[in-house]
Amino acid sequence: MVNSTQTLSGPPSAVKKPHSFTHHGRTVADDYAWLRDPGYPEVKDAEVLAHLEAENGWFESRMAPHQGRIDALFTEMRGRIKEADTSVPQKDGDWLYWIEFEEGAEYKKWWRRAVSAGDDASANELILDEVALAEGLEYFRLGAIATSNDGRLLAYSVDDNGSERFTARIKNLETGELLADEIPGTLSGLVWVAGDKGIVYSLANEQWRTDNARLHWLGEPLDKDVELFHEDDEGFRVGASLSANEEWLLIGTSDHETSEVRLVRAADPLGEQILVRERVKGVEYDVDVHTDTLFIHTNHTHENFALATAPLADPSNWTVVIEGTDHFYLTGVDVFRDFYVIEGRERGLDRIEVRYYDDPARIEPIAFADASYSAGLGSNPEWHVEKLRLSYESMVMPSSVLDYEVATGTFETLKVQEIPSGYDADLYATERLEITARDGTAIPVSIMYRKDRAEQGNGAKNGGGPLHLYGYGAYGISIDPGFSTTRLSLVDRGFAYAIAHIRGGDDMGRAWYKAGKLERRTNTFNDFVDVAKGLVDRGFTAPGQISISGGSAGGELMGAVINSDPELWGAVVAHVPFVDVLNTMLDESLPLTPGEWPEWGNPIEDEAAFDLILSYSPYDQVKAQSYPPLMVTAGLNDPRVTYWEPAKWVAKLRELKTDGNELILKTNMGAGHGGKSGRFESLKETAEEFAFILWQLGIEG
């Protein structure tokens, strides 16, 4: 018997099946727990599938009258993409490598040409054709890709269903043939070692955790593979990479707050491993190697990270060479033969510096003219370089690829993102604001809008007009003020578009991240609400004229703020939202849970964590009140946010909400956390999202 019903006159109604759980003497009802298929990760339960299909049917019926607008938005967004496009070639050894999109293609082609061939296009070699690999598949995603050091072989991995379990293959680039070697279930990079005789990779275990680093010898059966390292802590994840000079294999294991690194000669991966420093809870570090010195990027002396060095012969004897400070957040270090580069943020703005081994006092900042931008190192694969490949953009300036000549400090612009349908940056303005949160903290906000917004009747700062507010606020992930072509479809219709750099991200440093996690998690939600109210106070918009969106942990943010302040929002889009927080953190069998406890808390062992998570978990805090119009998405194969979280949340909202506003759920039955694959297929989903927002805010055109 199917306990979900759908008619043309109303949405599906999920039956309530009494269920509860008790921890720390508290009993919590969970009457929609049945939406989790007991056979997960396989989802075959007829009742569950029928309910999801019914929700999809309701979604389609509600969006069908707006298909013309969806199509128009899609055409508009696609028109801003240069369909036949090529990346800037980058030299790596004897070859130049680049990627190319052909007209109308969803996926890329990977090319190379011998440096010795100069500009002779007849020497171009197609090394991987994603278009051909994706043919006939509903979903396709390329994972890792790595060329062997001698240039003869290509290792790559593919996910064809969104489960993020990748199958690795090896291609002979001289003959075009695939080797017999096939490694299913990987979730990692692919690292060439031992003179290109072996590949190092990590398998995802049954719980989708990479607890291993393994060595595969080419031509040998998989049961001959050697486990180089195994992690016993269920909360840690393992990964491997090469040092910048490609002499060392680096095997790292970490969770959200602690890390540990081992080194072994890449030429002899079965040789003796060198432990850099034993893990200490709360100490994070990553490592690179220059001659006989380790360069260690670490938070062991300051939460904003410092740079230390150590002799290779005494790797735990660290000497700090760049002190951590409150004002500069050191996010990374790249080591080259003649110099090294540090990246970081100062007051939330990207900063890049070149430094020298033989002269610590010589510091060369790479200066950018704009007041607000996003900049960083691009692909720089070679050990000896004289130019650095950089990327650069802002909210109103399309992305650029630059070469920076280190000796002269000069830039060469290699490519500027082309927008075929046209774009005039002079029509737009961008600002960086600070809005004071309820606890007195100044929250940065990046905002853009058309300069003629007032003439459109949506005054930039006169209290009118729609505004879209985006936020994430988790895992120390910053949201940079970069350029977006899709965003223009809202801005050109009179929207202001704002990014709230809320706590929980590391936009303003590591302390900013810590101030939005664990027992201070609710700062994230409060910051977002206070930014919205501040934008109203500054005349950018009005309550009910604000659309908001977020995905994954940003979807949790959406769920929290519609529970707390539903009247502010005119339309809400929650993509693969992490909304059943308490249940997920109580279930250590789920793929991510043990590794997530440092982020959210462990409600199994910690009563205070249980109470706090229960107090904000969006699913548990749904109540009888009016809610704003809401569009929700999910992925049936999503291993990060399982499909039943949004399904349960929507079911409970349907039961309790007291309004007649739209509530629609779309579950991608053949995709995972990222939604549909392909550059145009994903645009269709963005077009649906924007059509929903425009519909709910009553905006024509």
XYZ file of C-alpha atoms in Angstrom:
701
model
C 0.000 0.000 0.000
C 1.340 3.436 -0.921
C 0.773 6.006 1.805
C 1.360 9.101 -0.311
C -1.432 10.613 -2.348
C -1.462 13.181 -5.108
C -4.280 14.873 -6.907
C -4.312 17.716 -9.383
C -5.870 19.878 -6.685
C -3.258 19.361 -3.987
C 0.278 18.294 -3.138
C 1.339 14.835 -1.921
C 0.614 14.060 1.692
C 3.022 11.696 3.428
C 1.427 9.474 6.027
C 2.660 9.830 9.598
C 4.007 6.608 11.091
C 4.610 7.063 14.811
C 8.286 6.749 15.587
C 10.532 8.279 18.241
C 13.997 8.008 19.721
C 15.373 8.758 23.159
C 18.792 10.056 24.172
C 19.899 11.679 27.421
C 16.380 11.245 28.784
C 14.806 13.249 25.960
C 12.351 11.680 23.566
C 12.001 13.151 20.071
C 9.188 12.281 17.675
C 10.177 11.435 14.097
C 6.997 10.387 12.307
C 8.523 10.598 8.822
C 11.502 8.336 9.558
C 9.956 5.747 7.231
C 11.083 7.836 4.239
C 14.558 6.420 4.764
C 14.737 3.242 2.711
C 15.892 0.437 5.040
C 18.032 -0.892 2.198
C 19.996 2.349 1.777
C 22.304 3.055 -0.067
C 20.073 1.162 -2.495
C 16.660 2.818 -2.700
C 14.097 0.262 -3.849
C 11.281 0.571 -1.324
C 8.114 0.982 -3.405
C 6.400 3.224 -0.874
C 9.361 5.572 -0.604
C 9.853 5.753 -4.364
C 6.148 6.369 -4.922
C 6.226 9.304 -2.527
C 9.292 10.830 -4.168
C 7.722 10.407 -7.612
C 4.523 11.998 -6.341
C 6.496 14.987 -5.084
C 8.265 15.216 -8.442
C 4.884 15.122 -10.160
C 3.631 17.964 -7.987
C 6.796 19.947 -8.708
C 6.297 19.484 -12.438
C 2.628 20.424 -12.287
C 3.339 23.634 -10.372
C 6.263 24.657 -12.559
C 4.676 23.658 -15.887
C 2.818 26.980 -16.355
C 6.185 28.722 -16.035
C 8.017 26.584 -18.563
C 8.134 29.446 -21.033
C 9.983 31.600 -18.534
C 12.293 28.715 -17.599
C 13.135 28.230 -21.266
C 13.709 31.960 -21.738
C 15.982 32.127 -18.688
C 17.896 29.068 -19.873
C 18.377 30.595 -23.329
C 19.501 33.834 -21.735
C 21.985 32.090 -19.429
C 23.298 29.886 -22.197
C 23.782 32.952 -24.371
C 26.337 34.243 -21.872
C 28.477 31.136 -22.231
C 31.025 30.907 -24.987
C 30.084 27.455 -26.210
C 33.223 26.788 -28.245
C 35.817 27.681 -25.663
C 39.408 26.764 -24.866
C 41.456 27.206 -21.721
C 44.875 28.838 -21.770
C 47.496 26.134 -22.416
C 49.861 25.431 -19.538
C 53.313 23.871 -19.859
C 54.111 20.783 -17.826
C 57.407 19.207 -18.810
C 57.589 18.450 -22.506
C 53.922 19.190 -23.116
C 51.369 21.964 -23.245
C 48.001 20.926 -21.819
C 44.565 22.538 -22.210
C 40.864 21.760 -22.192
C 38.275 22.611 -24.794
C 34.498 22.785 -25.067
C 32.989 22.316 -28.517
C 29.849 24.107 -29.665
C 26.847 22.590 -27.900
C 28.899 20.101 -25.884
C 27.989 19.409 -22.246
C 31.466 18.122 -21.400
C 35.129 18.878 -22.045
C 37.863 17.453 -24.207
C 41.408 17.302 -22.869
C 44.237 18.128 -25.271
C 47.995 18.413 -25.354
C 50.784 19.294 -27.784
C 54.519 18.719 -27.543
C 56.365 21.919 -26.675
C 58.825 21.080 -29.435
C 55.995 21.346 -32.007
C 55.604 25.075 -31.361
C 52.253 26.360 -32.666
C 51.714 23.491 -35.093
C 48.059 22.562 -34.499
C 48.530 19.345 -36.452
C 50.547 18.091 -33.481
C 47.565 18.439 -31.108
C 46.660 15.207 -29.310
C 43.240 14.470 -27.829
C 44.051 12.619 -24.608
C 40.587 12.341 -23.023
C 37.139 12.868 -24.519
C 34.515 13.429 -21.816
C 31.838 13.801 -24.483
C 32.434 10.250 -25.683
C 32.712 8.885 -22.134
C 29.393 10.504 -21.150
C 27.477 9.316 -24.218
C 24.270 7.528 -23.229
C 24.687 8.280 -19.529
C 22.151 10.207 -17.457
C 24.969 11.408 -15.210
C 28.707 11.809 -15.796
C 31.461 13.358 -13.728
C 35.193 13.173 -14.225
C 37.009 12.784 -10.928
C 40.802 12.597 -10.941
C 43.017 12.947 -13.993
C 46.800 12.556 -14.026
C 49.376 12.088 -16.760
C 52.366 9.869 -16.030
C 55.718 11.557 -15.637
C 56.954 10.191 -18.964
C 53.784 11.384 -20.714
C 52.874 7.916 -22.008
C 49.931 7.069 -19.745
C 46.830 8.835 -18.465
C 45.009 7.826 -15.285
C 41.475 9.092 -14.803
C 38.332 8.238 -12.826
C 34.614 8.516 -13.578
C 31.365 8.591 -11.596
C 28.350 7.680 -13.737
C 25.508 7.915 -11.198
C 26.255 10.716 -8.722
C 27.215 8.385 -5.868
C 30.763 9.795 -5.824
C 32.294 6.336 -6.115
C 34.656 6.666 -9.043
C 36.059 3.949 -11.287
C 39.687 4.554 -12.245
C 41.081 3.552 -15.646
C 44.459 3.946 -17.340
C 44.873 4.899 -20.981
C 47.919 4.379 -23.172
C 48.320 7.753 -24.877
C 50.564 6.350 -27.576
C 48.035 3.755 -28.783
C 44.760 5.181 -27.419
C 43.965 1.834 -25.788
C 42.768 1.295 -22.238
C 44.907 -0.930 -20.069
C 43.222 -3.861 -18.363
C 43.684 -2.148 -15.000
C 40.352 -0.986 -13.549
C 39.880 0.209 -9.961
C 36.243 0.665 -8.867
C 35.110 2.553 -5.783
C 37.820 5.216 -5.599
C 37.299 8.594 -3.966
C 40.639 10.329 -4.341
C 43.305 11.660 -6.608
C 45.460 9.321 -8.673
C 49.181 9.722 -8.027
C 51.907 8.269 -10.249
C 54.858 6.751 -8.370
C 57.746 4.309 -8.793
C 58.809 5.501 -12.205
C 55.230 5.372 -13.511
C 54.915 1.712 -12.582
C 52.343 2.351 -9.853
C 49.328 4.463 -8.918
C 48.421 5.565 -5.387
C 44.711 6.001 -4.672
C 42.119 5.735 -1.887
C 39.025 3.534 -1.820
C 35.730 4.644 -0.339
C 34.680 2.024 2.196
C 31.100 0.882 2.789
C 30.431 4.067 4.770
C 31.877 6.221 1.926
C 34.964 7.034 3.997
C 38.477 7.096 2.602
C 40.357 5.381 5.414
C 43.259 4.185 3.277
C 46.015 4.959 0.809
C 46.708 2.069 -1.560
C 49.320 1.268 -4.179
C 48.342 -0.429 -7.436
C 51.053 -1.896 -9.637
C 50.205 -1.619 -13.307
C 49.301 -4.931 -14.851
C 48.721 -6.657 -11.512
C 45.319 -7.821 -10.188
C 43.676 -5.636 -7.549
C 44.163 -8.238 -4.848
C 47.891 -7.557 -5.167
C 47.435 -3.886 -4.285
C 49.284 -2.772 -1.162
C 47.752 -0.697 1.596
C 50.369 1.959 2.352
C 48.421 3.486 5.212
C 45.205 2.705 7.078
C 43.330 5.142 9.308
C 41.552 3.620 12.300
C 39.729 6.776 13.422
C 36.344 6.774 11.675
C 36.267 10.558 11.669
C 39.452 10.976 9.630
C 39.908 10.893 5.853
C 43.066 9.897 3.986
C 44.521 11.416 0.825
C 47.783 11.335 -1.092
C 49.652 13.778 -3.309
C 53.142 14.558 -4.560
C 55.454 17.244 -3.240
C 56.020 20.180 -5.589
C 59.376 18.749 -6.658
C 57.625 15.384 -7.231
C 60.257 13.538 -5.188
C 58.025 12.707 -2.244
C 54.674 11.025 -1.825
C 52.697 12.827 0.884
C 50.077 10.770 2.724
C 47.796 12.886 4.862
C 44.974 12.024 7.238
C 42.690 14.569 8.859
C 39.289 15.564 10.143
C 37.911 19.085 10.430
C 40.381 20.136 13.132
C 43.341 17.749 13.296
C 45.818 16.404 10.757
C 48.872 14.177 10.387
C 51.253 13.719 7.433
C 53.726 11.038 6.375
C 56.306 11.171 3.597
C 57.824 8.401 1.545
C 60.056 8.570 -1.500
C 57.866 8.627 -4.618
C 60.412 6.443 -6.379
C 60.094 3.834 -3.609
C 56.546 3.975 -2.237
C 57.076 0.793 -0.218
C 60.073 2.330 1.523
C 60.287 3.733 5.017
C 57.655 6.349 5.805
C 58.590 9.509 7.680
C 56.003 10.790 10.148
C 56.254 14.575 10.213
C 54.555 15.017 13.591
C 52.064 12.887 15.470
C 48.535 14.213 15.501
C 47.493 16.506 18.313
C 43.810 17.353 18.634
C 43.190 20.798 17.214
C 46.518 21.060 15.357
C 46.282 21.147 11.570
C 49.218 21.106 9.199
C 50.151 20.377 5.596
C 53.614 19.917 4.181
C 55.795 20.477 1.135
C 59.488 19.878 0.546
C 62.319 22.080 -0.727
C 65.704 20.325 -0.941
C 66.209 18.952 2.595
C 63.738 21.281 4.297
C 60.067 20.803 5.066
C 57.731 23.776 4.675
C 54.847 23.365 7.090
C 51.623 25.387 6.935
C 50.147 25.011 10.410
C 47.925 26.483 13.105
C 50.046 25.143 15.981
C 51.032 28.629 17.207
C 48.154 30.747 15.890
C 44.635 29.957 14.716
C 45.186 32.008 11.544
C 48.081 29.684 10.644
C 51.806 30.250 10.451
C 54.621 28.933 8.270
C 57.251 26.742 9.870
C 60.240 24.842 8.530
C 61.941 21.685 9.723
C 64.907 19.605 8.624
C 63.869 16.540 6.683
C 66.104 14.577 9.043
C 64.237 15.951 12.095
C 60.720 16.613 10.792
C 59.023 17.318 14.115
C 61.486 20.091 15.035
C 59.523 23.057 13.726
C 60.842 26.612 13.492
C 58.313 29.351 12.705
C 59.448 31.600 9.840
C 56.194 33.519 9.287
C 54.298 34.190 12.487
C 50.545 33.927 12.556
C 48.673 37.178 13.173
C 45.136 38.280 13.941
C 44.902 40.436 10.807
C 46.315 38.073 8.147
C 44.858 34.609 7.536
C 47.493 32.406 5.885
C 45.506 29.986 3.729
C 48.270 28.253 1.799
C 51.903 27.964 0.718
C 53.177 26.898 -2.728
C 56.805 25.876 -3.013
C 58.871 26.377 -6.194
C 62.569 25.915 -6.928
C 63.679 29.528 -6.511
C 60.968 31.030 -4.321
C 57.744 30.235 -2.546
C 54.339 31.885 -2.630
C 51.979 32.467 0.251
C 48.268 33.070 -0.126
C 45.876 34.449 2.424
C 43.283 37.047 3.259
C 43.578 40.357 5.050
C 40.270 41.808 6.229
C 38.624 39.304 3.931
C 40.512 40.402 0.798
C 42.798 37.991 -1.071
C 46.526 38.616 -0.787
C 49.407 36.867 -2.586
C 53.113 37.307 -1.807
C 56.329 35.977 -3.342
C 59.060 35.174 -0.805
C 62.629 33.942 -1.113
C 64.561 31.160 0.589
C 67.869 33.018 0.748
C 66.454 36.377 1.846
C 63.575 36.110 4.352
C 63.249 39.906 4.458
C 62.505 40.078 0.735
C 58.724 40.143 0.398
C 57.041 40.942 -2.915
C 53.254 41.381 -2.698
C 51.351 40.863 -5.936
C 49.244 44.007 -6.055
C 45.772 44.354 -7.581
C 44.122 47.679 -8.297
C 40.464 47.006 -7.442
C 39.007 47.588 -4.007
C 37.183 44.237 -3.931
C 38.138 41.138 -5.887
C 38.881 37.424 -5.802
C 42.396 36.346 -6.818
C 44.538 33.266 -6.434
C 47.156 31.001 -7.930
C 46.009 28.988 -10.914
C 47.633 25.817 -12.212
C 51.425 25.997 -11.819
C 52.593 22.405 -12.233
C 56.312 22.912 -12.836
C 59.042 23.085 -10.200
C 61.109 25.744 -11.955
C 58.975 28.687 -13.064
C 59.637 32.308 -13.938
C 55.972 33.213 -14.339
C 53.030 32.433 -12.083
C 49.628 31.627 -13.514
C 46.919 33.570 -11.634
C 43.135 33.927 -11.716
C 41.330 37.190 -11.019
C 37.706 38.398 -10.936
C 35.196 40.504 -9.016
C 31.421 40.642 -8.757
C 31.306 42.948 -11.781
C 34.493 41.934 -13.620
C 34.538 38.628 -15.548
C 37.255 36.158 -14.672
C 40.709 36.652 -16.120
C 43.707 34.369 -16.511
C 46.982 36.194 -15.932
C 50.675 35.438 -16.019
C 52.724 37.286 -13.417
C 56.429 37.613 -14.248
C 58.186 37.257 -10.921
C 61.425 39.044 -11.883
C 59.721 42.233 -13.118
C 56.438 42.194 -11.174
C 54.438 42.679 -14.370
C 51.188 41.094 -15.531
C 50.207 39.649 -18.878
C 46.504 39.071 -19.461
C 46.133 35.765 -21.282
C 42.363 35.467 -21.335
C 39.271 37.334 -20.188
C 35.995 35.454 -19.876
C 33.926 36.145 -22.976
C 30.177 36.722 -22.762
C 28.813 36.257 -26.291
C 25.478 37.936 -25.632
C 27.303 41.018 -24.363
C 28.280 42.496 -21.032
C 29.132 46.053 -20.043
C 30.750 46.252 -16.602
C 30.091 50.007 -16.491
C 26.375 49.304 -16.057
C 26.958 47.683 -12.668
C 28.130 48.772 -9.244
C 29.564 46.705 -6.432
C 30.093 47.573 -2.787
C 31.527 45.914 0.268
C 29.477 46.774 3.323
C 29.642 45.950 6.998
C 26.414 45.284 8.868
C 26.384 44.972 12.634
C 24.958 41.711 13.974
C 22.947 41.518 17.184
C 26.058 40.724 19.242
C 27.948 43.733 17.886
C 30.061 41.868 15.317
C 30.517 43.596 11.954
C 29.480 41.183 9.168
C 30.954 41.876 5.708
C 28.533 41.905 2.785
C 29.434 41.983 -0.907
C 26.681 43.417 -3.080
C 26.170 44.254 -6.736
C 23.354 45.922 -8.657
C 22.731 47.862 -11.838
C 23.529 51.533 -11.603
C 20.177 52.280 -13.241
C 18.266 50.240 -10.655
C 16.450 53.339 -9.446
C 15.291 54.109 -12.992
C 13.791 50.603 -13.157
C 11.642 51.477 -10.151
C 13.801 49.345 -7.851
C 15.877 52.063 -6.256
C 19.323 50.938 -5.248
C 18.874 52.365 -1.781
C 15.404 53.859 -1.589
C 13.694 51.048 0.279
C 12.250 49.343 -2.748
C 13.047 46.526 -5.049
C 13.921 42.873 -4.810
C 17.184 41.566 -3.411
C 18.693 38.094 -3.526
C 20.793 37.114 -0.525
C 23.151 34.143 -0.635
C 24.975 32.519 2.262
C 26.742 29.342 3.343
C 28.571 29.715 6.654
C 30.098 26.323 7.461
C 33.276 24.217 7.378
C 35.493 27.284 7.143
C 34.546 27.699 3.477
C 34.706 31.285 2.285
C 32.335 32.644 -0.346
C 34.435 34.868 -2.560
C 32.983 37.940 -4.297
C 33.514 36.460 -7.747
C 31.766 36.864 -11.072
C 28.680 34.917 -12.157
C 26.963 35.039 -15.531
C 23.781 33.409 -14.228
C 23.445 36.028 -11.491
C 22.903 38.653 -14.196
C 19.465 37.175 -14.925
C 18.317 38.492 -11.570
C 20.362 41.689 -11.485
C 19.187 42.746 -14.950
C 15.604 42.389 -13.693
C 16.150 44.907 -10.928
C 17.544 42.720 -8.163
C 20.423 43.637 -5.968
C 22.521 40.526 -5.321
C 24.275 40.195 -1.968
C 26.647 37.659 -0.434
C 26.609 37.548 3.356
C 30.084 36.597 4.600
C 28.680 35.117 7.784
C 30.480 33.347 10.590
C 31.067 29.651 10.075
C 32.995 30.420 6.884
C 36.604 31.573 7.172
C 36.111 34.735 5.112
C 37.626 36.848 7.907
C 40.017 34.281 9.340
C 39.992 31.112 11.365
C 38.357 32.763 14.364
C 35.470 33.662 12.050
C 35.018 29.984 11.272
C 35.197 28.913 14.904
C 32.613 31.541 15.840
C 30.033 29.697 13.708
C 30.561 26.058 14.693
C 29.762 23.764 17.623
C 28.272 25.682 20.558
C 28.356 28.946 18.562
C 26.573 27.533 15.520
C 23.555 29.818 15.886
C 25.755 32.863 15.169
C 25.625 31.773 11.529
C 21.841 31.921 11.385
C 21.646 35.168 13.344
C 24.252 36.814 11.113
C 22.252 35.980 7.992
C 19.020 37.355 9.422
C 20.757 40.477 10.729
C 22.389 41.098 7.343
C 18.964 40.903 5.697
C 17.514 43.355 8.203
C 20.523 45.628 7.760
C 20.042 45.672 3.996
C 16.417 46.646 4.582
C 17.519 49.416 6.942
C 19.965 50.702 4.320
C 17.222 50.935 1.732
C 18.282 48.127 -0.585
C 15.040 46.178 -0.207
C 12.025 45.512 2.012
C 10.719 42.549 4.027
C 9.033 40.060 1.721
C 11.088 41.303 -1.231
C 14.127 39.218 -0.321
C 14.813 35.904 -2.033
C 17.406 33.626 -0.468
C 19.201 30.463 -1.453
C 21.735 28.026 -0.088
C 22.799 24.429 -0.565
C 23.899 21.582 1.691
C 24.991 23.291 4.946
C 23.682 26.459 3.289
C 20.377 24.598 3.009
C 20.489 24.086 6.762
C 20.865 27.861 6.979
C 17.733 28.278 4.851
C 15.796 25.933 7.124
C 16.893 27.741 10.267
C 16.049 31.251 9.080
C 12.607 30.359 7.750
C 11.813 28.875 11.154
C 13.025 31.989 12.986
C 12.079 34.879 10.665
C 9.648 33.669 7.988
C 8.213 37.125 7.286
C 11.492 38.438 5.871
C 11.623 36.159 2.858
C 9.658 36.393 -0.368
C 11.091 33.207 -1.881
C 13.454 30.531 -0.596
C 15.448 27.897 -2.501
C 17.143 25.129 -0.513
C 19.375 22.802 -2.518
C 20.149 19.356 -1.039
C 19.570 20.891 2.396
C 21.188 19.435 5.510
C 18.061 19.831 7.628
C 17.733 16.614 9.656
C 20.818 17.514 11.645
C 20.076 15.705 14.885
C 19.147 12.377 13.312
C 22.194 12.489 11.049
C 24.617 13.302 13.856
C 23.143 10.459 15.915
C 23.726 7.907 13.149
C 27.401 6.978 12.995
C 26.705 4.469 10.212
C 26.120 7.319 7.751
C 29.072 8.231 5.526
C 29.979 11.604 6.962
C 28.775 11.509 10.550
C 31.897 10.649 12.605
C 33.975 13.124 10.629
C 31.323 15.803 11.171
C 31.293 15.703 14.963
C 34.121 18.274 15.265
C 31.943 20.609 13.204
C 28.537 20.141 14.834
C 29.169 18.231 18.067
C 28.555 14.615 19.056
C 24.998 14.315 20.400
C 25.497 10.624 21.156
C 27.996 11.298 23.937
C 27.424 14.978 24.706
C 24.094 15.948 26.243
C 24.729 19.655 25.681
C 25.441 19.004 21.998
C 22.197 17.012 21.752
C 20.191 19.881 23.226
C 21.862 22.519 21.072
C 21.436 20.629 17.796
C 17.819 19.840 18.665
C 17.241 23.561 19.306
C 18.154 24.581 15.739
C 17.808 21.456 13.565
C 15.384 22.726 10.893
C 13.387 19.490 10.619
C 12.926 19.226 14.372
C 11.968 22.895 14.737
C 9.239 23.035 12.085
C 6.159 24.462 13.776
C 2.628 25.621 13.078
C 3.232 29.027 11.487
C 3.288 30.699 8.111
C 6.287 29.875 5.948
C 7.544 31.678 2.837
C 7.347 30.081 -0.628
C 9.902 27.295 -0.731
C 11.576 25.253 -3.466
C 13.627 22.244 -2.320
C 15.911 19.920 -4.277
C 17.429 16.524 -3.462
C 19.508 13.805 -5.096
C 18.544 10.158 -4.737
C 22.195 9.061 -4.924
C 23.552 11.854 -2.742
C 26.021 10.409 -0.190
C 26.539 13.760 1.543
C 22.999 14.900 2.300
C 20.813 11.828 1.995
C 17.613 12.199 -0.016
C 15.344 11.558 2.974
C 16.456 14.729 4.795
C 14.705 17.129 2.376
C 11.866 14.608 1.866
C 11.137 14.400 5.604
C 11.452 18.161 6.005
C 8.988 18.893 3.221
C 6.557 16.299 4.591
C 6.626 17.907 8.037
C 6.277 21.388 6.572
C 3.218 20.246 4.616
C 1.720 18.906 7.823
C 2.293 21.957 10.035
C 2.556 25.145 7.995
C -0.492 27.392 8.197
C -0.124 29.316 4.928
C -1.047 28.650 1.316
C 2.383 29.456 -0.084
C 4.127 27.244 -2.595
C 6.126 24.282 -1.317
C 7.699 22.088 -3.983
C 10.287 19.313 -3.850
C 12.292 17.948 -6.758
C 14.389 14.808 -6.272
C 16.861 14.034 -9.028
C 16.419 10.282 -9.338
C 19.693 9.773 -11.202
C 22.001 12.330 -9.587
C 23.795 13.119 -6.365
C 24.869 16.093 -4.282
C 25.721 18.365 -7.199
C 22.499 17.858 -9.131
C 22.548 17.175 -12.845
C 25.873 16.967 -14.642
C 26.862 18.820 -17.790
C 27.340 22.564 -18.184
C 23.936 23.140 -19.828
C 21.907 20.594 -17.864
C 22.965 22.300 -14.640
C 21.922 25.648 -16.150
C 18.396 24.282 -16.596
C 18.176 23.761 -12.848
C 19.354 27.315 -12.207
C 16.732 28.555 -14.679
C 14.067 26.656 -12.713
C 15.299 28.226 -9.479
C 15.236 31.758 -10.864
C 11.829 31.225 -12.494
C 10.476 30.178 -9.097
C 11.937 33.273 -7.442
C 10.552 35.638 -10.079
C 7.145 33.932 -9.891
C 6.953 34.248 -6.116
C 8.087 37.874 -6.063
C 5.631 38.769 -8.813
C 8.276 40.004 -11.222
C 7.413 39.909 -14.900
C 9.808 39.852 -17.820
